Short mmCIF file of C-alpha atoms and ligand atoms in Angstrom, two decimals:
data_model
loop_
_atom_site.label_atom_id
_atom_site.label_comp_id
_atom_site.label_asym_id
_atom_site.label_seq_id
_atom_site.Cartn_x
_atom_site.Cartn_y
_atom_site.Cartn_z
CA UNK A 1 11.72 -9.52 -17.15
CA UNK A 2 11.55 -6.03 -18.67
CA UNK A 3 9.27 -3.20 -17.54
CA UNK A 4 7.39 -0.64 -19.64
CA UNK A 5 5.76 2.63 -18.67
CA UNK A 6 1.96 3.05 -18.59
CA UNK A 7 2.46 6.23 -20.64
CA UNK A 8 4.52 4.50 -23.29
CA UNK A 9 7.28 7.11 -23.59
CA UNK A 10 9.97 6.02 -21.12
CA UNK A 11 12.85 3.60 -21.60
CA UNK A 12 12.20 -0.10 -20.99
CA UNK A 13 14.13 -1.15 -17.88
CA UNK A 14 14.97 -4.19 -15.79
CA UNK A 15 13.85 -4.88 -12.22
CA UNK A 16 16.66 -3.20 -10.27
CA UNK A 17 16.37 0.02 -12.27
CA UNK A 18 12.60 0.32 -11.81
CA UNK A 19 13.04 -0.53 -8.13
CA UNK A 20 15.23 2.52 -7.57
CA UNK A 21 13.46 4.79 -10.08
CA UNK A 22 9.89 4.41 -8.77
CA UNK A 23 8.11 6.67 -11.25
CA UNK A 24 9.00 6.42 -14.97
CA UNK A 25 10.59 9.41 -16.75
CA UNK A 26 7.39 10.13 -18.69
CA UNK A 27 5.39 10.38 -15.45
CA UNK A 28 3.96 6.88 -15.93
CA UNK A 29 4.12 3.77 -13.74
CA UNK A 30 6.16 0.72 -14.59
CA UNK A 31 4.44 -2.59 -15.35
CA UNK A 32 5.94 -5.89 -16.51
CA UNK A 33 6.06 -6.46 -20.25
CA UNK A 34 4.09 -9.70 -19.82
CA UNK A 35 2.35 -11.60 -17.04
CA UNK A 36 4.06 -14.78 -15.82
CA UNK A 37 1.78 -17.80 -15.30
CA UNK A 38 1.57 -19.66 -12.01
CA UNK A 39 2.25 -23.38 -12.18
CA UNK A 40 -0.11 -25.81 -10.46
CA UNK A 41 0.66 -26.64 -6.85
CA UNK A 42 1.34 -24.48 -3.81
CA UNK A 43 0.94 -25.64 -0.24
CA UNK A 44 0.00 -22.38 1.47
CA UNK A 45 3.51 -21.96 2.84
CA UNK A 46 4.09 -18.22 2.69
CA UNK A 47 7.82 -18.09 1.95
CA UNK A 48 7.74 -20.87 -0.67
CA UNK A 49 4.85 -19.21 -2.48
CA UNK A 50 6.44 -15.77 -2.18
CA UNK A 51 9.58 -17.00 -3.92
CA UNK A 52 7.61 -18.71 -6.65
CA UNK A 53 5.32 -15.73 -7.29
CA UNK A 54 7.98 -13.01 -7.23
CA UNK A 55 11.00 -14.67 -8.89
CA UNK A 56 9.76 -14.22 -12.49
CA UNK A 57 9.30 -10.47 -11.81
CA UNK A 58 12.82 -10.11 -10.40
CA UNK A 59 14.25 -12.10 -13.30
CA UNK A 60 18.02 -12.28 -13.23
CA UNK A 61 18.37 -8.90 -11.52
CA UNK A 62 19.16 -10.33 -8.08
CA UNK A 63 20.99 -13.55 -7.27
CA UNK A 64 18.34 -16.16 -6.29
CA UNK A 65 20.03 -16.99 -2.98
CA UNK A 66 20.21 -13.33 -1.93
CA UNK A 67 16.58 -12.78 -2.92
CA UNK A 68 15.46 -15.84 -0.97
CA UNK A 69 17.29 -14.53 2.12
CA UNK A 70 15.53 -11.17 1.83
CA UNK A 71 12.11 -12.78 1.45
CA UNK A 72 12.75 -15.04 4.44
CA UNK A 73 13.96 -12.15 6.63
CA UNK A 74 11.07 -9.88 5.64
CA UNK A 75 8.53 -12.62 6.43
CA UNK A 76 10.23 -13.34 9.76
CA UNK A 77 9.39 -9.81 10.97
CA UNK A 78 5.75 -10.95 11.13
CA UNK A 79 4.47 -12.28 14.45
CA UNK A 80 2.61 -15.20 12.95
CA UNK A 81 4.07 -18.41 11.60
CA UNK A 82 1.60 -18.17 8.74
CA UNK A 83 2.64 -14.53 8.13
CA UNK A 84 -0.89 -13.74 6.87
CA UNK A 85 -3.32 -15.97 8.84
CA UNK A 86 -6.89 -16.59 7.69
CA UNK A 87 -9.76 -16.31 10.15
CA UNK A 88 -12.98 -18.17 9.34
CA UNK A 89 -16.03 -15.93 9.88
CA UNK A 90 -18.56 -18.59 8.80
CA UNK A 91 -20.77 -18.73 5.67
CA UNK A 92 -17.72 -19.02 3.44
CA UNK A 93 -16.48 -15.61 4.55
CA UNK A 94 -12.85 -15.29 5.65
CA UNK A 95 -10.64 -12.54 6.97
CA UNK A 96 -7.05 -12.45 5.74
CA UNK A 97 -5.03 -10.72 8.47
CA UNK A 98 -2.27 -8.70 6.87
CA UNK A 99 -1.35 -6.72 10.00
CA UNK A 100 1.05 -8.89 12.01
CA UNK A 101 4.13 -6.99 10.85
CA UNK A 102 6.28 -4.57 12.87
CA UNK A 103 3.99 -1.52 12.48
CA UNK A 104 0.64 -3.36 12.48
CA UNK A 105 -0.55 -2.40 8.99
CA UNK A 106 -0.47 -4.29 5.70
CA UNK A 107 2.13 -1.89 4.27
CA UNK A 108 4.77 -3.83 6.24
CA UNK A 109 4.35 -6.78 3.85
CA UNK A 110 5.70 -4.85 0.89
CA UNK A 111 7.96 -2.38 2.68
CA UNK A 112 9.88 -4.92 4.76
CA UNK A 113 10.94 -6.48 1.47
CA UNK A 114 11.45 -3.20 -0.42
CA UNK A 115 13.74 -1.84 2.34
CA UNK A 116 15.93 -4.92 1.99
CA UNK A 117 15.86 -4.73 -1.83
CA UNK A 118 16.97 -1.07 -1.72
CA UNK A 119 19.74 -1.87 0.75
CA UNK A 120 20.97 -4.76 -1.41
CA UNK A 121 20.91 -2.87 -4.70
CA UNK A 122 22.40 0.38 -3.34
CA UNK A 123 25.19 -1.51 -1.58
CA UNK A 124 25.95 -3.42 -4.77
CA UNK A 125 26.18 -0.16 -6.72
CA UNK A 126 28.06 1.66 -3.96
CA UNK A 127 25.39 4.38 -3.87
CA UNK A 128 23.56 6.25 -1.10
CA UNK A 129 20.09 7.82 -1.18
CA UNK A 130 17.91 10.04 0.99
CA UNK A 131 14.38 8.69 1.09
CA UNK A 132 11.82 11.40 1.68
CA UNK A 133 8.11 10.94 2.11
CA UNK A 134 4.96 12.48 3.53
CA UNK A 135 2.58 10.47 5.67
CA UNK A 136 -0.86 10.79 7.16
CA UNK A 137 -0.04 7.81 9.37
CA UNK A 138 0.62 4.23 8.27
CA UNK A 139 3.06 4.66 5.41
CA UNK A 140 5.55 6.67 7.45
CA UNK A 141 5.97 4.16 10.23
CA UNK A 142 6.13 1.19 7.84
CA UNK A 143 8.76 2.93 5.69
CA UNK A 144 10.80 3.95 8.74
CA UNK A 145 10.80 0.44 10.14
CA UNK A 146 11.83 -0.95 6.75
CA UNK A 147 14.75 1.51 6.35
CA UNK A 148 16.03 1.93 9.90
CA UNK A 149 19.75 1.22 10.41
CA UNK A 150 20.32 0.54 6.71
CA UNK A 151 23.74 1.90 5.84
CA UNK A 152 23.13 3.21 2.27
CA UNK A 153 20.13 5.37 3.16
CA UNK A 154 18.74 8.13 5.31
CA UNK A 155 14.97 8.47 5.65
CA UNK A 156 13.16 11.74 6.30
CA UNK A 157 9.41 11.53 6.93
CA UNK A 158 7.16 14.59 7.10
CA UNK A 159 3.91 14.31 9.03
CA UNK A 160 1.36 17.03 9.83
CA UNK A 161 2.03 18.25 13.40
CA UNK A 162 -0.76 17.33 15.87
CA UNK A 163 -2.81 15.69 13.06
CA UNK A 164 -1.74 12.04 13.29
CA UNK A 165 -2.87 9.74 16.08
CA UNK A 166 -0.58 9.30 19.08
CA UNK A 167 0.03 5.63 18.24
CA UNK A 168 0.94 6.52 14.67
CA UNK A 169 3.22 9.38 15.76
CA UNK A 170 5.02 7.31 18.38
CA UNK A 171 5.55 4.44 15.94
CA UNK A 172 7.63 6.90 13.92
CA UNK A 173 9.27 9.10 16.54
CA UNK A 174 10.39 6.40 19.00
CA UNK A 175 12.66 4.64 16.49
CA UNK A 176 16.15 5.43 17.85
CA UNK A 177 18.12 4.81 14.62
CA UNK A 178 20.55 7.52 13.51
CA UNK A 179 19.38 7.36 9.87
CA UNK A 180 15.73 8.07 10.77
CA UNK A 181 14.58 11.72 10.78
CA UNK A 182 11.03 12.77 11.66
CA UNK A 183 9.68 16.20 10.87
CA UNK A 184 6.37 17.50 12.25
CA UNK A 185 5.23 20.16 9.79
CA UNK A 186 2.97 22.93 11.04
CA UNK A 187 0.34 22.27 8.38
CA UNK A 188 -1.88 19.59 6.86
CA UNK A 189 -1.03 16.29 5.16
CA UNK A 190 -1.52 18.04 1.80
CA UNK A 191 1.08 20.63 2.84
CA UNK A 192 3.49 17.79 3.64
CA UNK A 193 2.87 16.20 0.25
CA UNK A 194 3.38 19.54 -1.50
CA UNK A 195 6.68 20.04 0.33
CA UNK A 196 7.89 16.60 -0.76
CA UNK A 197 6.85 17.29 -4.36
CA UNK A 198 8.62 20.64 -4.25
CA UNK A 199 11.82 19.01 -2.97
CA UNK A 200 11.74 16.54 -5.89
CA UNK A 201 10.98 19.36 -8.35
CA UNK A 202 14.07 21.29 -7.18
CA UNK A 203 16.48 19.43 -9.46
CA UNK A 204 19.81 20.67 -8.00
CA UNK A 205 18.54 19.82 -4.49
CA UNK A 206 17.20 16.46 -5.62
CA UNK A 207 20.53 15.55 -7.19
CA UNK A 208 22.65 16.86 -4.32
CA UNK A 209 20.61 14.95 -1.73
CA UNK A 210 20.09 11.94 -4.05
CA UNK A 211 16.39 11.98 -3.17
CA UNK A 212 14.45 8.76 -3.56
CA UNK A 213 11.04 7.43 -2.51
CA UNK A 214 9.44 4.15 -1.55
CA UNK A 215 5.87 5.17 -2.37
CA UNK A 216 3.00 2.92 -3.32
CA UNK A 217 3.48 3.34 -7.08
CA UNK A 218 6.75 1.39 -6.86
CA UNK A 219 6.24 -1.86 -8.76
CA UNK A 220 8.13 -3.84 -6.13
CA UNK A 221 5.43 -2.97 -3.59
CA UNK A 222 2.65 -4.25 -5.85
CA UNK A 223 4.65 -7.40 -6.60
CA UNK A 224 5.08 -8.22 -2.91
CA UNK A 225 1.32 -7.88 -2.37
CA UNK A 226 0.41 -10.43 -5.03
CA UNK A 227 1.79 -13.15 -2.76
CA UNK A 228 -0.96 -13.18 -0.12
CA UNK A 229 -3.72 -13.51 -2.71
CA UNK A 230 -2.06 -16.69 -3.96
CA UNK A 231 -1.37 -17.94 -0.42
CA UNK A 232 -5.02 -17.41 0.55
CA UNK A 233 -6.23 -19.35 -2.51
CA UNK A 234 -3.85 -22.21 -1.73
CA UNK A 235 -5.17 -22.41 1.83
CA UNK A 236 -8.83 -22.33 0.72
CA UNK A 237 -9.05 -24.92 -2.04
CA UNK A 238 -6.07 -24.47 -4.34
CA UNK A 239 -4.78 -22.13 -7.01
CA UNK A 240 -7.41 -23.15 -9.53
CA UNK A 241 -10.48 -23.13 -7.28
CA UNK A 242 -12.80 -20.12 -7.57
CA UNK A 243 -12.26 -17.43 -4.93
CA UNK A 244 -13.34 -13.82 -4.38
CA UNK A 245 -11.61 -10.94 -2.55
CA UNK A 246 -12.75 -7.70 -0.98
CA UNK A 247 -10.17 -4.92 -0.51
CA UNK A 248 -10.43 -1.70 1.52
CA UNK A 249 -8.93 0.74 -0.92
CA UNK A 250 -7.01 4.01 -0.99
CA UNK A 251 -4.25 4.25 -3.59
CA UNK A 252 -5.46 1.02 -5.27
CA UNK A 253 -2.08 -0.73 -4.86
CA UNK A 254 -3.52 -3.56 -2.82
CA UNK A 255 -6.49 -4.10 -5.15
CA UNK A 256 -4.28 -3.96 -8.25
CA UNK A 257 -2.13 -6.74 -6.77
CA UNK A 258 -5.31 -8.87 -6.81
CA UNK A 259 -5.74 -8.06 -10.48
CA UNK A 260 -2.17 -9.25 -11.10
CA UNK A 261 -2.86 -12.50 -9.21
CA UNK A 262 -5.81 -13.04 -11.56
CA UNK A 263 -3.61 -12.41 -14.62
CA UNK A 264 -1.15 -14.97 -13.27
CA UNK A 265 -3.84 -17.63 -13.20
CA UNK A 266 -5.82 -17.49 -9.93
CA UNK A 267 -9.53 -18.07 -10.53
CA UNK A 268 -10.66 -14.82 -8.89
CA UNK A 269 -14.35 -14.53 -9.71
CA UNK A 270 -14.83 -11.15 -8.06
CA UNK A 271 -12.64 -8.29 -6.86
CA UNK A 272 -14.61 -5.98 -4.58
CA UNK A 273 -13.34 -2.51 -3.76
CA UNK A 274 -14.48 -0.93 -0.48
CA UNK A 275 -14.17 2.78 0.13
CA UNK A 276 -15.03 5.23 2.87
CA UNK A 277 -16.77 8.54 2.12
CA UNK A 278 -13.90 9.32 -0.27
CA UNK A 279 -15.48 7.21 -2.96
CA UNK A 280 -13.97 8.28 -6.30
CA UNK A 281 -13.08 4.64 -7.04
CA UNK A 282 -16.43 3.07 -6.23
CA UNK A 283 -18.12 5.78 -8.31
CA UNK A 284 -15.70 4.98 -11.14
CA UNK A 285 -16.49 1.26 -11.09
CA UNK A 286 -20.22 1.98 -10.96
CA UNK A 287 -20.38 4.66 -13.67
CA UNK A 288 -17.17 4.56 -15.71
CA UNK A 289 -16.69 8.24 -14.87
CA UNK A 290 -13.91 9.47 -12.61
CA UNK A 291 -14.65 12.82 -10.99
CA UNK A 292 -12.49 14.56 -8.43
CA UNK A 293 -14.05 15.58 -5.12
CA UNK A 294 -12.81 17.13 -1.85
CA UNK A 295 -10.99 14.79 0.55
CA UNK A 296 -13.02 14.42 3.75
CA UNK A 297 -11.43 13.05 6.94
CA UNK A 298 -12.85 9.71 8.12
CA UNK A 299 -12.16 7.03 10.75
CA UNK A 300 -10.10 5.17 8.11
CA UNK A 301 -7.47 7.85 7.36
CA UNK A 302 -5.26 5.62 5.20
CA UNK A 303 -8.09 5.59 2.66
CA UNK A 304 -8.75 9.35 2.73
CA UNK A 305 -7.56 9.72 -0.85
CA UNK A 306 -9.18 11.11 -3.98
CA UNK A 307 -6.72 10.29 -6.74
CA UNK A 308 -5.77 6.60 -6.55
CA UNK A 309 -2.41 6.55 -8.28
CA UNK A 310 -2.29 2.81 -9.00
CA UNK A 311 -5.55 2.97 -10.96
CA UNK A 312 -3.33 4.08 -13.84
CA UNK A 313 -2.05 0.51 -14.10
CA UNK A 314 -5.58 -0.86 -14.50
CA UNK A 315 -6.40 1.81 -17.10
CA UNK A 316 -3.32 0.73 -19.05
CA UNK A 317 -4.63 -2.84 -19.16
CA UNK A 318 -8.15 -1.70 -20.06
CA UNK A 319 -6.85 0.48 -22.90
CA UNK A 320 -4.94 -2.47 -24.38
CA UNK A 321 -1.58 -1.20 -23.14
CA UNK A 322 -1.83 1.94 -25.25
CA UNK A 323 0.37 4.40 -23.31
CA UNK A 324 -0.66 7.41 -25.40
CA UNK A 325 -4.34 6.70 -24.66
CA UNK A 326 -3.60 6.46 -20.91
CA UNK A 327 -1.71 9.77 -21.02
CA UNK A 328 -4.60 11.44 -22.89
CA UNK A 329 -7.19 10.17 -20.40
CA UNK A 330 -5.18 11.34 -17.41
CA UNK A 331 -4.39 14.72 -19.01
CA UNK A 332 -8.11 15.20 -19.51
CA UNK A 333 -8.74 14.27 -15.85
CA UNK A 334 -6.03 16.61 -14.59
CA UNK A 335 -7.25 19.51 -16.71
CA UNK A 336 -11.00 19.19 -16.02
CA UNK A 337 -11.28 17.16 -12.80
CA UNK A 338 -13.33 14.53 -14.60
CA UNK A 339 -12.97 11.92 -17.33
CA UNK A 340 -15.12 9.10 -18.69
CA UNK A 341 -14.25 5.65 -19.99
CA UNK A 342 -15.68 4.47 -23.26
CA UNK A 343 -18.98 2.71 -22.28
CA UNK A 344 -17.92 -0.52 -24.03
CA UNK A 345 -14.73 -0.62 -21.96
CA UNK A 346 -16.64 0.23 -18.81
CA UNK A 347 -18.93 -2.73 -19.45
CA UNK A 348 -15.93 -5.07 -19.45
CA UNK A 349 -15.11 -3.95 -15.90
CA UNK A 350 -18.48 -5.00 -14.59
CA UNK A 351 -17.85 -8.74 -14.45
CA UNK A 352 -14.54 -8.51 -12.72
CA UNK A 353 -14.92 -5.57 -10.36
CA UNK A 354 -17.53 -4.17 -8.03
CA UNK A 355 -17.42 -1.56 -5.31
CA UNK A 356 -19.29 -0.12 -2.37
CA UNK A 357 -18.89 2.92 -0.14
CA UNK A 358 -19.53 3.11 3.61
CA UNK A 359 -19.80 6.09 5.94
CA UNK A 360 -18.24 6.17 9.41
CA UNK A 361 -21.51 5.35 11.23
CA UNK A 362 -21.86 2.11 9.21
CA UNK A 363 -18.20 1.32 9.93
CA UNK A 364 -18.67 1.74 13.69
CA UNK A 365 -21.80 -0.43 13.61
CA UNK A 366 -19.91 -3.13 11.69
CA UNK A 367 -17.07 -3.14 14.26
CA UNK A 368 -19.59 -3.47 17.11
CA UNK A 369 -21.69 -6.15 15.36
CA UNK A 370 -18.71 -8.27 14.38
CA UNK A 371 -17.29 -8.15 17.92
CA UNK A 372 -20.68 -9.35 19.22
CA UNK A 373 -21.20 -11.96 16.53
CA UNK A 374 -17.80 -13.63 16.24
CA UNK A 375 -15.59 -11.94 18.82
CA UNK A 376 -13.37 -10.64 16.00
CA UNK A 377 -12.32 -7.02 16.57
CA UNK A 378 -11.83 -5.08 13.34
CA UNK A 379 -10.07 -1.79 12.73
CA UNK A 380 -12.05 0.78 10.67
CA UNK A 381 -10.21 -0.01 7.40
CA UNK A 382 -10.78 -3.74 7.72
CA UNK A 383 -14.44 -3.07 8.58
CA UNK A 384 -14.89 -1.26 5.25
CA UNK A 385 -13.49 -4.34 3.50
CA UNK A 386 -15.82 -6.71 5.33
CA UNK A 387 -18.87 -4.50 4.73
CA UNK A 388 -18.07 -4.40 1.02
CA UNK A 389 -17.56 -8.19 0.95
CA UNK A 390 -21.03 -8.74 2.40
CA UNK A 391 -22.72 -6.10 0.23
CA UNK A 392 -21.21 -7.15 -3.12
CA UNK A 393 -20.82 -10.92 -2.81
CA UNK A 394 -22.52 -12.60 -5.76
CA UNK A 395 -22.04 -16.35 -5.34
CA UNK A 396 -22.30 -17.77 -1.80
CA UNK A 397 -20.69 -21.03 -2.94
CA UNK A 398 -17.41 -19.20 -3.69
CA UNK A 399 -15.25 -18.37 -0.65
CA UNK A 400 -14.99 -14.61 -0.12
CA UNK A 401 -11.82 -13.27 1.52
CA UNK A 402 -11.93 -9.79 3.09
CA UNK A 403 -8.48 -8.28 3.54
CA UNK A 404 -7.85 -6.96 7.07
CA UNK A 405 -5.29 -4.21 6.63
CA UNK A 406 -4.62 -2.84 10.13
CA UNK A 407 -4.53 -4.12 13.71
CA UNK A 408 -7.39 -2.70 15.81
CA UNK A 409 -4.93 -1.28 18.37
CA UNK A 410 -3.64 1.06 15.69
CA UNK A 411 -6.99 2.89 15.79
CA UNK A 412 -7.93 2.53 19.47
CA UNK A 413 -10.29 5.52 19.69
CA UNK A 414 -12.58 4.36 16.88
CA UNK A 415 -12.58 0.77 18.11
CA UNK A 416 -13.29 1.80 21.70
CA UNK A 417 -16.16 4.04 20.65
CA UNK A 418 -17.68 1.12 18.70
CA UNK A 419 -17.17 -1.71 21.20
CA UNK A 420 -16.63 0.04 24.56
CA UNK A 421 -13.32 -1.82 24.91
CA UNK A 422 -9.94 -0.25 24.22
CA UNK A 423 -7.84 -2.68 22.13
CA UNK A 424 -4.38 -3.39 23.56
CA UNK A 425 -1.15 -3.19 21.61
CA UNK A 426 0.69 -6.47 20.96
CA UNK A 427 3.53 -7.19 23.39
CA UNK A 428 6.31 -6.00 21.15
CA UNK A 429 4.77 -2.52 21.09
CA UNK A 430 3.51 -2.63 24.67
CA UNK A 431 5.96 0.01 25.92
CA UNK A 432 5.35 2.39 23.00
CA UNK A 433 4.03 5.07 25.33
CA UNK A 434 7.13 4.99 27.55
CA UNK A 435 9.73 5.21 24.77
CA UNK A 436 11.46 8.56 24.19
CA UNK A 437 10.48 10.45 21.04
CA UNK A 438 12.72 12.20 18.49
CA UNK A 439 11.12 14.68 16.13
CA UNK A 440 11.80 18.18 14.77
CA UNK A 441 8.90 20.61 14.51
CA UNK A 442 9.19 23.01 11.56
CA UNK A 443 7.00 25.63 9.87
CA UNK A 444 5.33 24.87 6.55
CA UNK A 445 8.22 26.46 4.68
CA UNK A 446 10.20 24.80 1.89
CA UNK A 447 13.51 26.56 2.65
CA UNK A 448 13.36 25.55 6.32
CA UNK A 449 12.57 21.92 5.45
CA UNK A 450 15.32 21.74 2.82
CA UNK A 451 17.89 23.20 5.23
CA UNK A 452 16.85 20.57 7.75
CA UNK A 453 17.18 17.72 5.24
CA UNK A 454 20.68 18.98 4.35
CA UNK A 455 21.63 18.99 8.03
CA UNK A 456 20.20 15.49 8.61
CA UNK A 457 22.18 13.99 5.77
CA UNK A 458 25.44 15.86 6.40
C1 PLP B 501 -2.62 2.07 2.94
C2 PLP B 501 -3.78 1.40 3.61
C3 PLP B 501 -4.95 1.06 2.89
C4 PLP B 501 -5.13 1.37 1.42
O1 PLP B 501 -4.31 0.58 0.60
P1 PLP B 501 -4.03 0.99 -0.93
O2 PLP B 501 -3.07 0.01 -1.44
O3 PLP B 501 -3.50 2.39 -0.88
O4 PLP B 501 -5.36 0.93 -1.62
C5 PLP B 501 -5.97 0.41 3.57
N1 PLP B 501 -5.87 0.15 4.90
C6 PLP B 501 -4.78 0.47 5.61
C7 PLP B 501 -4.75 0.17 7.06
C8 PLP B 501 -3.69 1.10 5.00
O5 PLP B 501 -2.61 1.43 5.73
#
């Protein structure tokens, strides 16, 4: 399998090169040259389906036995034999729980595999990297858990000091591994992101430190997320039975994986996108116009995003894989803060996609109602997905699967204020509040951060 850039001006590469590169040289995102087709069959067994779905994307880049070991090990970090269990909510509505991994959010599904893939490929090449990233919460802990104790890498994660929840902070700072380095930046999440961008833009520094990233634009992360769409279909009537999904959305990586599953042959009749008050995506699906707005903080912080980077992959498909047209559209957006799709193209979105936005008060009411109705306790992100599933569902005879992306105990304050009951952490994280923390607090200053990264890696 070869990969091409969504902007059409970067070299075509194989799987292991796009794994390590992340972003393409022309600023675009890598996508496979063609979509493999799923065969009939599938029993709902997670590991078997994962191997079948992902192998064509990996191609010959990794020995099949080694890849199978990595998939098996990554899945084994989940505290459920089914890896991603389905919960029946009645009326043909189902919850797909994606949060049984080590850090209790769906990002573990992709990152547990990507950490192993990086380790394998870097070891094979005899290379070392320094992974740097900024986090407002979930990504940092999932990336740290995926990279801890891996010989060919250090990982440095910047988070905004005093602006992430205590659970989220402790999930990062209590990891005792020598290759894990947490930095609390005296600033906002945007400051952290700007610092990371500035470190990558400093070419001598980037080369000296061999900077790398595991962010959500990496194709390998999207690929790993296709699996649970297929697994859910297998468990609910088979790969060729109609099914619908609702996805609480931030960077659009999760939702785009559903689009890939459809390309591969699943009969997905509807993909619903749920957003919080940061609703650039739901406005885009409704109007065909993408207009930048301010980011407002909500109870679902992992979706407090305005520019959904993975949307570029959908635009590439919509524009008939014309990289120059994608680049022109995004240049227009960057320059003016707004851009509009051709109305004919926008109309083609309407059948496949729908979206709905929900404010925090509706989210809290949903968490309370669902706990009363079915006893299922949702986190605020998963509640957005379920609300959108109910609002946008078109055909009640087609099963609708709402993706549950975080464990309620990851957002205990919101859940307690909705239900009156504080959710408890699963056993394996039960002593999180007693574990010692390791973290360096630094000013929002590029030189200070760079000096610290140098010292961490030395
Ligand atoms: C990251 C995240 C999301 C958003 O996923 P995208 O792939 O960025 O759209 C939703 N919920 C939770 C809990 C997350 O951590």
